[in-house]
mmCIF file of N, CA and C in Angstrom:
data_model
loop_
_atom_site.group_PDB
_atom_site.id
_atom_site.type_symbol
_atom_site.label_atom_id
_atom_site.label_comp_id
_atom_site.label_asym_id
_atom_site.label_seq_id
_atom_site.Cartn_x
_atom_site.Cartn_y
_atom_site.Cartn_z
ATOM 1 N N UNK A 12 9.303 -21.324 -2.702
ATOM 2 C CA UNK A 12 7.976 -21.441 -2.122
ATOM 3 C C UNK A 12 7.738 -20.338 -1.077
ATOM 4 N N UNK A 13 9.125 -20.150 -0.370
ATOM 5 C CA UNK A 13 8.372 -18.874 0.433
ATOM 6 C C UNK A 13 8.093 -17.590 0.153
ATOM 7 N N UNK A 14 9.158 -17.277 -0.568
ATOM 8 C CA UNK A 14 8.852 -15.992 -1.601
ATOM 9 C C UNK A 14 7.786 -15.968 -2.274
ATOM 10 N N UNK A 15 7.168 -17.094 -2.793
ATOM 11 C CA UNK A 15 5.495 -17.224 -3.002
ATOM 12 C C UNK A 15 4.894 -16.556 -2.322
ATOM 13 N N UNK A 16 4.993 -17.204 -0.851
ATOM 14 C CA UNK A 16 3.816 -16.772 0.048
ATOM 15 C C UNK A 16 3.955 -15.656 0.792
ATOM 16 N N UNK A 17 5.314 -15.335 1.163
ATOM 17 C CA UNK A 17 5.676 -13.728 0.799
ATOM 18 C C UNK A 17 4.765 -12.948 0.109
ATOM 19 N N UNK A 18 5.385 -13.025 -0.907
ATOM 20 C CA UNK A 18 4.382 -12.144 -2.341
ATOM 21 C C UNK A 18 3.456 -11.968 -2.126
ATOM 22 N N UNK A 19 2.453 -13.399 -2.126
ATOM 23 C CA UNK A 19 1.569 -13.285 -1.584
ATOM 24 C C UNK A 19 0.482 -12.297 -0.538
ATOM 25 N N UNK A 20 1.547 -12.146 0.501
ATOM 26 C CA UNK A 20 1.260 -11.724 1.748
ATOM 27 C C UNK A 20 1.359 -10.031 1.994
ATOM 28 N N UNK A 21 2.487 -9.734 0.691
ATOM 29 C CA UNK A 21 2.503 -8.291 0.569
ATOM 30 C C UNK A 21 1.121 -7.884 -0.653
ATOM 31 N N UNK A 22 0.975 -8.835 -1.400
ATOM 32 C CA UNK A 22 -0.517 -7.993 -2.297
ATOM 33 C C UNK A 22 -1.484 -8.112 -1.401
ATOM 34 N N UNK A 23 -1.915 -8.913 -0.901
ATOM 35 C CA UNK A 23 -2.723 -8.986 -0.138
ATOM 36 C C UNK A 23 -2.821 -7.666 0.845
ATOM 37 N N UNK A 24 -2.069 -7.109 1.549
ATOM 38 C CA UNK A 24 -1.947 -6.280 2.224
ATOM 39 C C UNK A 24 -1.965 -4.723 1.165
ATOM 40 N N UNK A 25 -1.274 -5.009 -0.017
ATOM 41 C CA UNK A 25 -1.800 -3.672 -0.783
ATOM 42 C C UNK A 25 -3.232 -3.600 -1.278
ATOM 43 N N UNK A 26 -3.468 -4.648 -1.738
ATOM 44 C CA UNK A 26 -5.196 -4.883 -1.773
ATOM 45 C C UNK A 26 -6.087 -4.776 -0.881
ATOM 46 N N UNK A 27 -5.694 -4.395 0.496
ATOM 47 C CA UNK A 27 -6.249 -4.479 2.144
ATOM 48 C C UNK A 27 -6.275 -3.151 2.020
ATOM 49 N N UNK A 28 -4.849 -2.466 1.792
ATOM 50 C CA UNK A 28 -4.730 -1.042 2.034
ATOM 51 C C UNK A 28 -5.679 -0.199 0.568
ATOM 52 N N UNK A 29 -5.647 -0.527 -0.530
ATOM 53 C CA UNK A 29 -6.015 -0.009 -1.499
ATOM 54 C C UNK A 29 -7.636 0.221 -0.943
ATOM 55 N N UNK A 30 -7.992 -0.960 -0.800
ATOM 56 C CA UNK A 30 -9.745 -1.159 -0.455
ATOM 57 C C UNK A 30 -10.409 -0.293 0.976
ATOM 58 N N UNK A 31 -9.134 -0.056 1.600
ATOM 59 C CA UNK A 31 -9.796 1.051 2.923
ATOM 60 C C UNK A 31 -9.938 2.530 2.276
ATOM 61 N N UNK A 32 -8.840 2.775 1.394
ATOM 62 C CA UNK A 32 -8.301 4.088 0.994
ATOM 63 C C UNK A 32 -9.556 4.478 -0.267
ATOM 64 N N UNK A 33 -10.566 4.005 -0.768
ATOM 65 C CA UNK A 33 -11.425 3.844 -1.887
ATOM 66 C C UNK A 33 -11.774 5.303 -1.684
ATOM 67 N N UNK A 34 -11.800 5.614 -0.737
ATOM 68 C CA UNK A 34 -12.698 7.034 -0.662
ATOM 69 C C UNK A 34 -12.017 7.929 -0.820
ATOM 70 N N UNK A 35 -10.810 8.269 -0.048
ATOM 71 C CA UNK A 35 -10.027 9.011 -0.326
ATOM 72 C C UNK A 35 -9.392 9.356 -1.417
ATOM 73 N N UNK A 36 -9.114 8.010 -2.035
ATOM 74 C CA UNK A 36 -8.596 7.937 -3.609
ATOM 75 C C UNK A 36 -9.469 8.870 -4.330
ATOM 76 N N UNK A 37 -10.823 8.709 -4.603
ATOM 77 C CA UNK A 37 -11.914 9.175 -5.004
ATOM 78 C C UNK A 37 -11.945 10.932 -5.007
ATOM 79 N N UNK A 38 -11.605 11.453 -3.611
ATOM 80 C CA UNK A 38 -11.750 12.883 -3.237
ATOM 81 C C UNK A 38 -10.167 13.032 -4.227
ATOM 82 N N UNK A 39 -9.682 12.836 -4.410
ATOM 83 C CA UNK A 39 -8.293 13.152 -4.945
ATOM 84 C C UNK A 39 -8.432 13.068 -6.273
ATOM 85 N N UNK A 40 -9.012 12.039 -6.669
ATOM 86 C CA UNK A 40 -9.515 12.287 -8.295
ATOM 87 C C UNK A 40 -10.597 13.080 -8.625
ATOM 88 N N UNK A 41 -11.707 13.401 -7.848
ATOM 89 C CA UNK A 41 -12.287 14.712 -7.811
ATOM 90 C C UNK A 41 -11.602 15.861 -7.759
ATOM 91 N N UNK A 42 -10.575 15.793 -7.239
ATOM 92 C CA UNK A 42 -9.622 17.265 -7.159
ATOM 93 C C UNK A 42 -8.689 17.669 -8.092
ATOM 94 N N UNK A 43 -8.999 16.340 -9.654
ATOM 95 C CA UNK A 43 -7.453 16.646 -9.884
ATOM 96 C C UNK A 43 -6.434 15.910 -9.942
ATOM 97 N N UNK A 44 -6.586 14.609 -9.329
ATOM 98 C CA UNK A 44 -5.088 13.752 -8.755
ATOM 99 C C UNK A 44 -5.134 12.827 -10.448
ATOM 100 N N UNK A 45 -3.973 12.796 -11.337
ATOM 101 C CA UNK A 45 -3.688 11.913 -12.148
ATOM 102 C C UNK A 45 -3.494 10.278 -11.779
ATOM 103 N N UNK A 46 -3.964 9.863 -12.845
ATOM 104 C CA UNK A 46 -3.586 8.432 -12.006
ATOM 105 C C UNK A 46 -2.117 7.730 -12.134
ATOM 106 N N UNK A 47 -1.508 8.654 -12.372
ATOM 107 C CA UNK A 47 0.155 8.343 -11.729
ATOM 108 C C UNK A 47 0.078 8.564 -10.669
ATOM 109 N N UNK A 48 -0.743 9.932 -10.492
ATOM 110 C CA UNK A 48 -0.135 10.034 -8.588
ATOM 111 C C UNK A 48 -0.859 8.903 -8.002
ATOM 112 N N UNK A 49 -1.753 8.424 -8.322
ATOM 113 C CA UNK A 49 -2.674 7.489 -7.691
ATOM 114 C C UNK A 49 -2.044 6.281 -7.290
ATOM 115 N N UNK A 50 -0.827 6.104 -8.203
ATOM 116 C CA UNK A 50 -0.512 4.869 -8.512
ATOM 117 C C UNK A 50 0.820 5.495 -7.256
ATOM 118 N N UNK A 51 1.306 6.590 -7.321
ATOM 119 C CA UNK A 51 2.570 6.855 -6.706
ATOM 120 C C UNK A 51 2.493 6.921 -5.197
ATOM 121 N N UNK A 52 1.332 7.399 -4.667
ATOM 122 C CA UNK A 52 0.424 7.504 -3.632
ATOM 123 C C UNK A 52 0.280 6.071 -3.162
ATOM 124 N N UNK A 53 -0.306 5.139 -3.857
ATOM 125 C CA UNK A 53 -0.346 3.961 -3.058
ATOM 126 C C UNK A 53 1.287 3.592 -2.954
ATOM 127 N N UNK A 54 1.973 3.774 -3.873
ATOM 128 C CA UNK A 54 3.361 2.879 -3.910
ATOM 129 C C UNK A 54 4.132 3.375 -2.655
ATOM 130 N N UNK A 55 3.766 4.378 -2.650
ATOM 131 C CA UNK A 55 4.833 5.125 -1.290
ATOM 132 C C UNK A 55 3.979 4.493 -0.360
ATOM 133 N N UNK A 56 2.998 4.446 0.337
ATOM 134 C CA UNK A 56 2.376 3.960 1.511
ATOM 135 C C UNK A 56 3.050 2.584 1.422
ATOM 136 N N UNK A 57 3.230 1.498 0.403
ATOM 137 C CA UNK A 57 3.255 0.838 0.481
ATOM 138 C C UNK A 57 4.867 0.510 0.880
ATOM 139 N N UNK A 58 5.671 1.241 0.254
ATOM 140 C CA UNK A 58 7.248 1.671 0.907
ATOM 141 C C UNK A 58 7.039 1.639 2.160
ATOM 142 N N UNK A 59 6.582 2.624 2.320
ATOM 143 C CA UNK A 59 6.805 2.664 3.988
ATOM 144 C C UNK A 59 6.453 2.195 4.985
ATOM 145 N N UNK A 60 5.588 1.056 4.748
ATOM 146 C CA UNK A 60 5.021 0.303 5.525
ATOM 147 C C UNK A 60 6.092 -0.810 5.429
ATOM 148 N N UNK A 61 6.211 -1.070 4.164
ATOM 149 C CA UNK A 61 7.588 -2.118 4.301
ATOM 150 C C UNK A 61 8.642 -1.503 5.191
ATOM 151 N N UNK A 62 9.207 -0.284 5.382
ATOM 152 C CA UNK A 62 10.889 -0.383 5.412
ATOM 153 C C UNK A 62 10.153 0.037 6.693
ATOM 154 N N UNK A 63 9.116 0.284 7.237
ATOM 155 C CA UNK A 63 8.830 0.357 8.744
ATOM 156 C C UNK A 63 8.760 -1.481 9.453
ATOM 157 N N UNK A 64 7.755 -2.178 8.721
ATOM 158 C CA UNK A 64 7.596 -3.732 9.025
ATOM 159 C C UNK A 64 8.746 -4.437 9.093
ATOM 160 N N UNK A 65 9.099 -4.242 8.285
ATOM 161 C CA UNK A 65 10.322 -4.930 7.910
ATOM 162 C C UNK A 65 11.475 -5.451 8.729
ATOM 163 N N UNK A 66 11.983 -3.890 9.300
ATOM 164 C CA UNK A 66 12.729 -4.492 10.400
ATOM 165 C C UNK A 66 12.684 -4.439 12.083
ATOM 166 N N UNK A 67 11.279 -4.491 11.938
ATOM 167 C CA UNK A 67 10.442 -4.598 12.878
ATOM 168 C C UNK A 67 10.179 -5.701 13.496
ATOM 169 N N UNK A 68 9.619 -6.357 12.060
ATOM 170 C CA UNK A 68 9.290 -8.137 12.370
ATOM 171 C C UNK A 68 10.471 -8.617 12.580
ATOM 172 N N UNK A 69 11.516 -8.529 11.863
ATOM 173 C CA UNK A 69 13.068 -9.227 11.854
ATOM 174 C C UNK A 69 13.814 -9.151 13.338
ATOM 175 N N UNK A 70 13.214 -8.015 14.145
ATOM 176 C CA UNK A 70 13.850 -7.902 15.109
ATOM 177 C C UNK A 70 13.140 -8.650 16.464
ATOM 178 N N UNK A 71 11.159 -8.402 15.973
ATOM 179 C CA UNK A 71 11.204 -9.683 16.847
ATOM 180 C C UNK A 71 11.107 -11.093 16.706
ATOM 181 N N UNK A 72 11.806 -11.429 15.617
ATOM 182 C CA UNK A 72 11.535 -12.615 15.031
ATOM 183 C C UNK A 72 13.000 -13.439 16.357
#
């Protein structure tokens, strides 16, 4: 169940981040950007927000 809401809690936040980034995404596919990178582009933001959060929260947990 918590890994549910986990899960949860991380799409939510890529769906948060995806929906600010709309524009930018946009200028990048105007330029050119494949939608692998599109896809590789969000995945890395989304890395690094984890392995930054991550043990961030854990430490002030």
């Amino acid at each position: 169940m918590l890994v549910a809401v986990a899960a949860l809690g991380v799409l939510n936040g890529v769906l948060l981040d995806t929906r600010e980034r709309v524009r930018e995404i946009g200028v990048h596919k105007a330029l050119g950007m494949t939608p692998r990178q599109t896809i590789a582009t969000v995945l890395t933001s989304v890395v690094v927000t984890g392995l930054v959060a991550g043990p961030w929260a854990c430490r002030s947990a």
